[in-house]
Short mmCIF file of C-alpha atoms and ligand atoms in Angstrom, two decimals:
data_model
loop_
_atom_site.label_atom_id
_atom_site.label_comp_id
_atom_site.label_asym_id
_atom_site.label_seq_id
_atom_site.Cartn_x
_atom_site.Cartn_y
_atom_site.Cartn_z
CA UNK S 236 101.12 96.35 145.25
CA UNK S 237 99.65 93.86 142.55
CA UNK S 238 100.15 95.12 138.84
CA UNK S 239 96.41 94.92 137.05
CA UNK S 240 97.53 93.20 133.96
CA UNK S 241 94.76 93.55 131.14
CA UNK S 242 95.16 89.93 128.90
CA UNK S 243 93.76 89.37 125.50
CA UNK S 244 95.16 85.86 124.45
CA UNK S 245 93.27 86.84 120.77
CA UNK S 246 93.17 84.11 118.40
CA UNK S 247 94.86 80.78 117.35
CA UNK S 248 97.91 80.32 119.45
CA UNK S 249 97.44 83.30 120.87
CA UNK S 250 95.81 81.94 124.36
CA UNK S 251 98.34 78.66 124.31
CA UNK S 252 101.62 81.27 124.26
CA UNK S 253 99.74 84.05 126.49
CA UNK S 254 99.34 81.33 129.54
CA UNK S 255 103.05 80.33 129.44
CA UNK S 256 103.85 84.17 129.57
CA UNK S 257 101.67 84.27 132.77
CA UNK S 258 102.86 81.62 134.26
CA UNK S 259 107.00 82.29 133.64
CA UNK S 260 105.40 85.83 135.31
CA UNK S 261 103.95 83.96 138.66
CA UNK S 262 107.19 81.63 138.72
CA UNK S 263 109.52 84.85 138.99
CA UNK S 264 107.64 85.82 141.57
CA UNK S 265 105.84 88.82 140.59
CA UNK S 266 102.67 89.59 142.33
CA UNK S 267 100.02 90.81 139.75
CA UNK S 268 95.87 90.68 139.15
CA UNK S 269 94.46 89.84 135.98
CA UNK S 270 91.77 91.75 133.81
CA UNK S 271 90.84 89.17 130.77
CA UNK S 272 89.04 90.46 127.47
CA UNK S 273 88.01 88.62 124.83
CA UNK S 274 88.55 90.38 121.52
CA UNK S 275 90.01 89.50 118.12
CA UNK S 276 89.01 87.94 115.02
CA UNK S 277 86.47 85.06 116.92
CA UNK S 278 85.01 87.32 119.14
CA UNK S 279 84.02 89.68 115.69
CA UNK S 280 82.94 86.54 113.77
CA UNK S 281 80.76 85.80 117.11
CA UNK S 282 79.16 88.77 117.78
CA UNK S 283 80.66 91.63 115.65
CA UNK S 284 82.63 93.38 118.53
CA UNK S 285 86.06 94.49 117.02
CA UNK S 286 87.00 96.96 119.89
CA UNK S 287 84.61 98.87 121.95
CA UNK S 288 85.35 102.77 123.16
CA UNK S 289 84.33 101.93 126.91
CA UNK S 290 87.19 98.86 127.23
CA UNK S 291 89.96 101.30 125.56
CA UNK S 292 88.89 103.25 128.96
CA UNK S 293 88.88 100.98 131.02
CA UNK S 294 92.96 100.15 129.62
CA UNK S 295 93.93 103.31 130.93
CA UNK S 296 93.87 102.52 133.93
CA UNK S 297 95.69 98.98 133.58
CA UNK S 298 99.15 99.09 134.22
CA UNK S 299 99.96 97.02 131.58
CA UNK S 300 97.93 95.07 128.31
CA UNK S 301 99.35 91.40 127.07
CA UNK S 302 98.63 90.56 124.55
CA UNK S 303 98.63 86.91 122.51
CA UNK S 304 98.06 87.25 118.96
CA UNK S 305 94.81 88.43 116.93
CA UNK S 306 93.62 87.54 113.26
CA UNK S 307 91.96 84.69 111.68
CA UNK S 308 91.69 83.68 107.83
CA UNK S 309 87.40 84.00 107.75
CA UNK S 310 87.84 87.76 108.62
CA UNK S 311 88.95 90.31 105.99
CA UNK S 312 92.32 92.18 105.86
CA UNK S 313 92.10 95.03 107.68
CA UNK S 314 89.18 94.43 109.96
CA UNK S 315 90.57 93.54 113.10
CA UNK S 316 94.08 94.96 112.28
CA UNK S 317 92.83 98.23 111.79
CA UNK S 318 90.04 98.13 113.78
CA UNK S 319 92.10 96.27 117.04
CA UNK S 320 95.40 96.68 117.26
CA UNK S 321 95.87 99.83 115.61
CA UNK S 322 93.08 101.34 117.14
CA UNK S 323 95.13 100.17 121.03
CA UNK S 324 98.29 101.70 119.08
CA UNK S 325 96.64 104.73 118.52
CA UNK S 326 94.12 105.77 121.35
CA UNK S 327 96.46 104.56 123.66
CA UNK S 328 99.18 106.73 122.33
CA UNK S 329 101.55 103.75 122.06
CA UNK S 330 104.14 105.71 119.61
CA UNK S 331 107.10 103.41 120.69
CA UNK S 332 107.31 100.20 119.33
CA UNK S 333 110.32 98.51 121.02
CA UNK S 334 111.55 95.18 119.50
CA UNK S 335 115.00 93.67 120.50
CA UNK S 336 117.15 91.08 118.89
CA UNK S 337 119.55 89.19 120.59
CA UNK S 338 121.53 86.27 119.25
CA UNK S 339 124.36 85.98 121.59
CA UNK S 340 126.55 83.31 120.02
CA UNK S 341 126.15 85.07 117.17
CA UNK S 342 127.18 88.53 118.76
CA UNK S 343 123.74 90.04 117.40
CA UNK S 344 122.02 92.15 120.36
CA UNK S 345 120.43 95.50 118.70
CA UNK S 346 116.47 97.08 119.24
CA UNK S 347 114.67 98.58 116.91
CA UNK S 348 112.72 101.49 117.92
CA UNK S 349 109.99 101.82 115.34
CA UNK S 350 107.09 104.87 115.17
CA UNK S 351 103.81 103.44 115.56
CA UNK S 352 101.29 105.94 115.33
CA UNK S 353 101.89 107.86 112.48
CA UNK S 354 103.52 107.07 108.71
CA UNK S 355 101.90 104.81 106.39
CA UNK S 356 99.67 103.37 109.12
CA UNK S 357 98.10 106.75 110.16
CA UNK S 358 95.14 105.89 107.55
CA UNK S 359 95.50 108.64 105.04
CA UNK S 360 94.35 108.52 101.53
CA UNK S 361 91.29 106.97 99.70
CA UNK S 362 89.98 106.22 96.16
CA UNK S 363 88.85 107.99 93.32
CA UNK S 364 86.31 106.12 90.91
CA UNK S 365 86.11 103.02 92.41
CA UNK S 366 85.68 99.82 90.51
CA UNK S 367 85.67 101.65 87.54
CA UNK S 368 88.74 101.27 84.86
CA UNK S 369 89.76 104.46 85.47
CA UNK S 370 90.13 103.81 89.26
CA UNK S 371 92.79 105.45 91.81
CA UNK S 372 93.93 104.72 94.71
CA UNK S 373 96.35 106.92 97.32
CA UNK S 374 97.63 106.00 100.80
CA UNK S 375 99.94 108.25 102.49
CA UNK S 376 102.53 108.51 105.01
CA UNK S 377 101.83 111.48 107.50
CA UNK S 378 105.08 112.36 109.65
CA UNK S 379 104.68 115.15 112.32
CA UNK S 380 107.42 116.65 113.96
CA UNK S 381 105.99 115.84 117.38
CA UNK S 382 105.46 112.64 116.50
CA UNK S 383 109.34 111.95 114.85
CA UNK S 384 110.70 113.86 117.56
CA UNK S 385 109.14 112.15 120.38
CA UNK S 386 109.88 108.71 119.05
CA UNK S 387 113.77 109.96 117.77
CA UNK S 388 114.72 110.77 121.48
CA UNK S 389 113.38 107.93 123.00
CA UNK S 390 115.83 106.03 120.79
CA UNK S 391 118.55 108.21 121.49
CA UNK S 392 117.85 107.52 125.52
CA UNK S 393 117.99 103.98 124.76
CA UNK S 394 121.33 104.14 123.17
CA UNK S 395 122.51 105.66 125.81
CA UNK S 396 121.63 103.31 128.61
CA UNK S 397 123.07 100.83 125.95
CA UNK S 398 126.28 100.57 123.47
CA UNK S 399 125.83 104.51 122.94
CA UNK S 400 125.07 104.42 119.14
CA UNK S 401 122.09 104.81 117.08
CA UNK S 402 121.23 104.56 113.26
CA UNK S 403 118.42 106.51 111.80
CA UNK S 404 117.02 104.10 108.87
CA UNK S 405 114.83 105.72 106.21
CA UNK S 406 114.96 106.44 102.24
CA UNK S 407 116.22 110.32 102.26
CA UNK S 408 117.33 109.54 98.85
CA UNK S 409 113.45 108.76 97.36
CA UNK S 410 111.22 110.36 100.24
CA UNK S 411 112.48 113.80 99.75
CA UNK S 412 109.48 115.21 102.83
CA UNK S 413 109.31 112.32 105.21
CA UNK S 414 113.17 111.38 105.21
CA UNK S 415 113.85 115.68 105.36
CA UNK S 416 111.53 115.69 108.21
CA UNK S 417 113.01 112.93 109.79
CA UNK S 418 116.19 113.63 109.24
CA UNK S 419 116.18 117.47 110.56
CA UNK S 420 114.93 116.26 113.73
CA UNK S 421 117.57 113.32 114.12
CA UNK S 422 119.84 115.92 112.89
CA UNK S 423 118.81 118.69 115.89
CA UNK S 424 118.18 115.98 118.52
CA UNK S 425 121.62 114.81 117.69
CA UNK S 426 123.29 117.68 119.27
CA UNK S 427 121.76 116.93 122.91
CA UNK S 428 123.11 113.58 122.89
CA UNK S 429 127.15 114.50 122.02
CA UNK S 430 127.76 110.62 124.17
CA UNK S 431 125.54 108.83 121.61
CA UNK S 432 127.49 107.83 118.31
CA UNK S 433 124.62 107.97 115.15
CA UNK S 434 124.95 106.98 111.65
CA UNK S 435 122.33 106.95 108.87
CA UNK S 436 121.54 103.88 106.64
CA UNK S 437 118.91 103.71 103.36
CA UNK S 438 116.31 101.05 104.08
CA UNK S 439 117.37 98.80 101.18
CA UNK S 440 121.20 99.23 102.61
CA UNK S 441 119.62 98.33 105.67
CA UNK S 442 118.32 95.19 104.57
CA UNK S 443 121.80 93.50 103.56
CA UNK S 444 122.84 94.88 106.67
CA UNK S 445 120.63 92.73 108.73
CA UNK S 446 121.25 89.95 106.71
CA UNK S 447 125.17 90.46 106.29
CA UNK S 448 126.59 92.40 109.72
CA UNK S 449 123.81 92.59 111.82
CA UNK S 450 126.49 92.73 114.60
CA UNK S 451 127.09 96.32 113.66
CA UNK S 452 123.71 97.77 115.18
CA UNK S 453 122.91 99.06 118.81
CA UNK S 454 119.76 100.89 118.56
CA UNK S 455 118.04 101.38 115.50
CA UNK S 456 115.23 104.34 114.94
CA UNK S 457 112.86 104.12 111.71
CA UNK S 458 109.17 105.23 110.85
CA UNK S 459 106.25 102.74 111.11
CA UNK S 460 106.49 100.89 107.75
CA UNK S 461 109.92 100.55 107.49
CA UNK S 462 110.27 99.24 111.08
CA UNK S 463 107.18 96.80 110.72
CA UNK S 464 109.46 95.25 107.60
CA UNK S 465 112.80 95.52 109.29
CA UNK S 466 111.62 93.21 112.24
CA UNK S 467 110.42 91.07 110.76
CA UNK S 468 113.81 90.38 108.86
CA UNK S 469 115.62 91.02 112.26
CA UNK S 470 113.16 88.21 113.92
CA UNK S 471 114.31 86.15 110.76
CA UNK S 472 118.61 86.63 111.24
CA UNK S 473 118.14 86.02 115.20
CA UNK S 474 116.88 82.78 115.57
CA UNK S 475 113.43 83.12 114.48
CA UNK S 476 109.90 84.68 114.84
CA UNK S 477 109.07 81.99 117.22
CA UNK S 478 111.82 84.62 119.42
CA UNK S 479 110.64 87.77 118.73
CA UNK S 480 109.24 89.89 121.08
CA UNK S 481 107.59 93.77 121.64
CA UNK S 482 106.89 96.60 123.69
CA UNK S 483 104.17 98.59 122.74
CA UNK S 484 105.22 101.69 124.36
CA UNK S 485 103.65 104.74 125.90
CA UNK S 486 106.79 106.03 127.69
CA UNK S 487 104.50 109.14 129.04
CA UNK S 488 102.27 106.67 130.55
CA UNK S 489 98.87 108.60 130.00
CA UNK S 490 97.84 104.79 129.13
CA UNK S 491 98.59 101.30 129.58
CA UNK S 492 101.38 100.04 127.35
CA UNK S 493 101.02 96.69 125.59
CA UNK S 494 103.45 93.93 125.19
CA UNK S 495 103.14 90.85 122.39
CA UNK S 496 105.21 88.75 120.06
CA UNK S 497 105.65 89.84 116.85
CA UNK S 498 104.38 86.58 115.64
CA UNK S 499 100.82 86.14 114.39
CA UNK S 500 98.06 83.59 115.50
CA UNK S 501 99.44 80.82 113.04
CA UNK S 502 96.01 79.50 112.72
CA UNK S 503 97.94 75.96 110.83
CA UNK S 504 99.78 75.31 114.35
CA UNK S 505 96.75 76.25 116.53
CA UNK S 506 95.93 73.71 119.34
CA UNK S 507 98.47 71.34 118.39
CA UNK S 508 100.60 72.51 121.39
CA UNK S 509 103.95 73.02 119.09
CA UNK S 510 103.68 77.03 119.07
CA UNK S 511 107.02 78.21 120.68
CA UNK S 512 106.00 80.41 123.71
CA UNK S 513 109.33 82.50 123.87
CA UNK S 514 108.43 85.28 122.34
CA UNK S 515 105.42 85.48 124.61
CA UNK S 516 107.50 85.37 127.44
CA UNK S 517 110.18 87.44 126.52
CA UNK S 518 107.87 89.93 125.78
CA UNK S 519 105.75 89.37 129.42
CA UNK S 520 109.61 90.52 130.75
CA UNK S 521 109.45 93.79 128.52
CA UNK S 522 106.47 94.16 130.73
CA UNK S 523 108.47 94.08 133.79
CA UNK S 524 110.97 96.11 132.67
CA UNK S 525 108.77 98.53 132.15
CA UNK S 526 106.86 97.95 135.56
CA UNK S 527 110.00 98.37 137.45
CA UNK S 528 110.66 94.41 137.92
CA UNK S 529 113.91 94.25 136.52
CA UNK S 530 115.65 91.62 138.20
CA UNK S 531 112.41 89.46 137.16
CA UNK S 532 112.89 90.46 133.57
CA UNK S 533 116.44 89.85 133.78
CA UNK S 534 116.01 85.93 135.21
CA UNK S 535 113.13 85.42 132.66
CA UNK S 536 115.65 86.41 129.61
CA UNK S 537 118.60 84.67 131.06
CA UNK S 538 116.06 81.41 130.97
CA UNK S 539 115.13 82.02 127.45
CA UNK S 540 118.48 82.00 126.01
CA UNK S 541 119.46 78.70 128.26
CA UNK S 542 119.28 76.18 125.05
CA UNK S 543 118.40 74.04 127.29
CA UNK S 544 114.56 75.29 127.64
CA UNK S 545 114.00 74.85 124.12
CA UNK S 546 112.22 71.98 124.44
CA UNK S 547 109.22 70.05 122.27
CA UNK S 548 105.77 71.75 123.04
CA UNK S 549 104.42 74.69 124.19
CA UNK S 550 103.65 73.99 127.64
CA UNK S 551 106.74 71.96 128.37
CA UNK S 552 108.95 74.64 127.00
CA UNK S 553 107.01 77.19 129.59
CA UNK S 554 107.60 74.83 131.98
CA UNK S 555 111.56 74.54 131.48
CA UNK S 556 111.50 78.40 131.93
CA UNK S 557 109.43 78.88 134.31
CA UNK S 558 111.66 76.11 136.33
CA UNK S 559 114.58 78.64 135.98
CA UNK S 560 113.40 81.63 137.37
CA UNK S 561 112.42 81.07 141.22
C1 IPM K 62 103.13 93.86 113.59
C2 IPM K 62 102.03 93.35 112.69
C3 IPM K 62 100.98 94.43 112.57
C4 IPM K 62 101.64 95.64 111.95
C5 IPM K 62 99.73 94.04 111.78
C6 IPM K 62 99.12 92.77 112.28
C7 IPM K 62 98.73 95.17 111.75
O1 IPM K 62 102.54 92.96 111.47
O2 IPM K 62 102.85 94.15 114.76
O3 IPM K 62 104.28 93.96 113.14
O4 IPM K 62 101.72 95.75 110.72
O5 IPM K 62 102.07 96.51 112.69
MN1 MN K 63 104.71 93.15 111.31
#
C-alpha cells in the first residue's frame, strides 16, 4: 500500500530541498500519497496560523511528516519554534531525535540519540518583575524517569543493531539532579544490555571529542540541550550542515514521526537554487527506514556519499541522486 506522507516544505529553502527529497523518494521506487500543509513562519506572517490542534490530528494518522525547514527573520524568536516544531515534537510524542554522522573516508559513522521532549525545552520557568531593574528570569530543565528511560533504551537498541557501544553525554559533575537522574537510569538499563559496551563523557569533554576523535563514537545518548548543541558540531566535523539529517522519532508509533535536515531555512540562499538538498534526502531515507523500505534507504545513502552527485545546484544535485537509485 501507498505511505500517506504529510509535507510541510516551511520556509526559505525549505520547499527547494523538500521536492528533491520527494523526488530521490519516487526514483527509488517507493509508492507513496502526499498530504501538503502550509505552515511556518509565511503562513503566520499571512494569516497568523502557527499550528492548529485539528492538523496535529489529522498527523496521527499520517504515516510519516517531512518536513523542509521553518523560520523567517520578520517573525520573533520563539514564535514558530515554540509554537511549530516543538509543539509536533511534543503532541506527537516524538521523544527520539535520531541524527547520524557519517564521514566514511574519514572513518566517522556515529548517531546521536538526543531527548526531545523534555529538558531545557519542556518550557519551565518564567519571570519575576519584569522590565523592572530588579528583574529575574528562570528556565528549567525537567527530566522524568519515563522520559530518560524511554529515550536511554532506545539508544541502547541502536547500539546493538550497530558497533555495540554507547556513551551517555551529560555534566554529572555540575547538574548534580538531571545528570543523577540520568545517570541511575543509564546505570540500571545498563545491566539488560551486558552485549552493549557504554562509557560516560562530560559535555565539554565531549566537545574536543567531536572535534579531535570523533572516530571513537557508535551511538551517543544525551538530553535535549546538549544534543541540539552536539549536532550541530557533529554536522560541522562530517562534512557539513548542508549533510545533516534527522529522525524525529516516535518509536511507539501512537503518531506520525517526522523527518528534516537539521539545517534551517537559510533565508540569504533562498531561491537562488544553490541550497544543498542532501540532507533533505538523506533524511526522506530515515523515513524509509522507518517505513520498512530499507533497501530504498540503503540505495538513496549509497547515492549521497557517491562524490560524484555533489554537483552545482539544488535541482541538479537531486537529479544526480535520484539517477542512482532505480
Ligand atoms: C534543531 C533546531 C531546533 C531545536 C530549533 C529550530 C527549535 O535547532 O532541530 O536542532 O533547537 O531543536
Ligand atoms: Mn539545533
Amino acid at each position: 500500500m501507498a505511505h500517506r506522507i504529510g509535507v510541510m516544505g516551511g520556509d526559505g529553502i525549505g520547499p527547494e530541498v523538500v521536492a528533491e527529497g520527494l523526488k530521490v523518494v519516487s526514483a527509488a521506487g517507493v509508492e507513496f500519497e502526499t498530504v501538503d500543509y502550509d505552515l511556518g513562519g509565511n503562513r503566520y506572517l499571512r494569516d497568523g496560523t502557527i499550528l492548529p490542534d485539528s492538523v496535529v490530528d489529522e498527523w496521527r494518522d499520517l504515516d510519516a511528516l517531512y518536513v523542509g525547514a521553518v523560520g523567517t527573520p520578520d517573525v520573533p524568536p520563539g514564535v514558530i519554534e515554540r509554537g511549530l516544531l516543538l509543539k509536533m515534537r511534543f503532541d506527537l510524542d516524538l521523544y527520539v531525535n535520531l541524527r547520524p554522522f557519517v564521514l566514511a573516508d574519514a572513518g566517522i559513522d556515529f548517531c546521536v540519540v538526543r531527548e526531545n521532549t523534555e529538558g531545557a525545552y519542556a518550557g519551565e520557568g518564567g519571570f519575576l518583575r519584569k522590565d523592572t531593574p530588579q528583574e529575574v528570569a528562570t528556565q528549567g530543565s525537567v527530566n522524568t524517569r519515563m522520559g530518560v528511560e524511554r529515550c536511554v533504551r532506545y539508544a541502547f537498541d541502536l547500539a546493538r543493531s550497530r558497533r555495540g557501544h554507547l556513551t551517555l553525554v551529560h555534566k554529572t559533575n555540575v547538574l548534580t539532579f538531571s545528570g543523577d537522574l540520568w545517570e541511575r537510569t543509564f546505570a540500571e538499563v545498563t545491566g539488560e544490555y551486558a552485549d552493549v559496551e557504554t562509557a560516560y563523557n562530560h559535555v565539554d569533554a565531549a566537545c574536543i571529542y567531536f572535534v579531535q576523535d570523533p572516530q571513537r563514537y557508535d551511538v551517543i545518548v544525551t538530553d535535549n540541550l546538549f544534543g541540539d548543541i552536539l549536532t550541530d558540531l557533529g554536522g560541522a566535523v562530517s562534512g557539513g550542515i548542508g549533510f545533516a539529517s534527522s529522525a524525529n522519532l516516535n518509536p511507539a508509533r501512537t503518531g506520525a514521526s517526522m523527518f528534516e535536515p537539521v539545517h534551517g531555512s537559510a533565508p540569504d540562499i533562498t531561491g537562488k537554487g544553490i541550497a544543498n538538498p542532501t540532507a533533505a534526502i538523506l533524511s526522506a531515507a530515515m523515513m524509509l527506514d522507518f517505513l520498512g523500505e530499507d533497501a530504498a534507504a540503503d540505495r538513496i545513502r549509497t547515492a549521497c556519499a557517491d562524490p560524484a552527485t555533489q554537483v552545482e545546484g539544488t535541482v541538479a544535485i537531486g537529479d544526480a541522486i535520484a539517477a542512482r537509485v532505480g
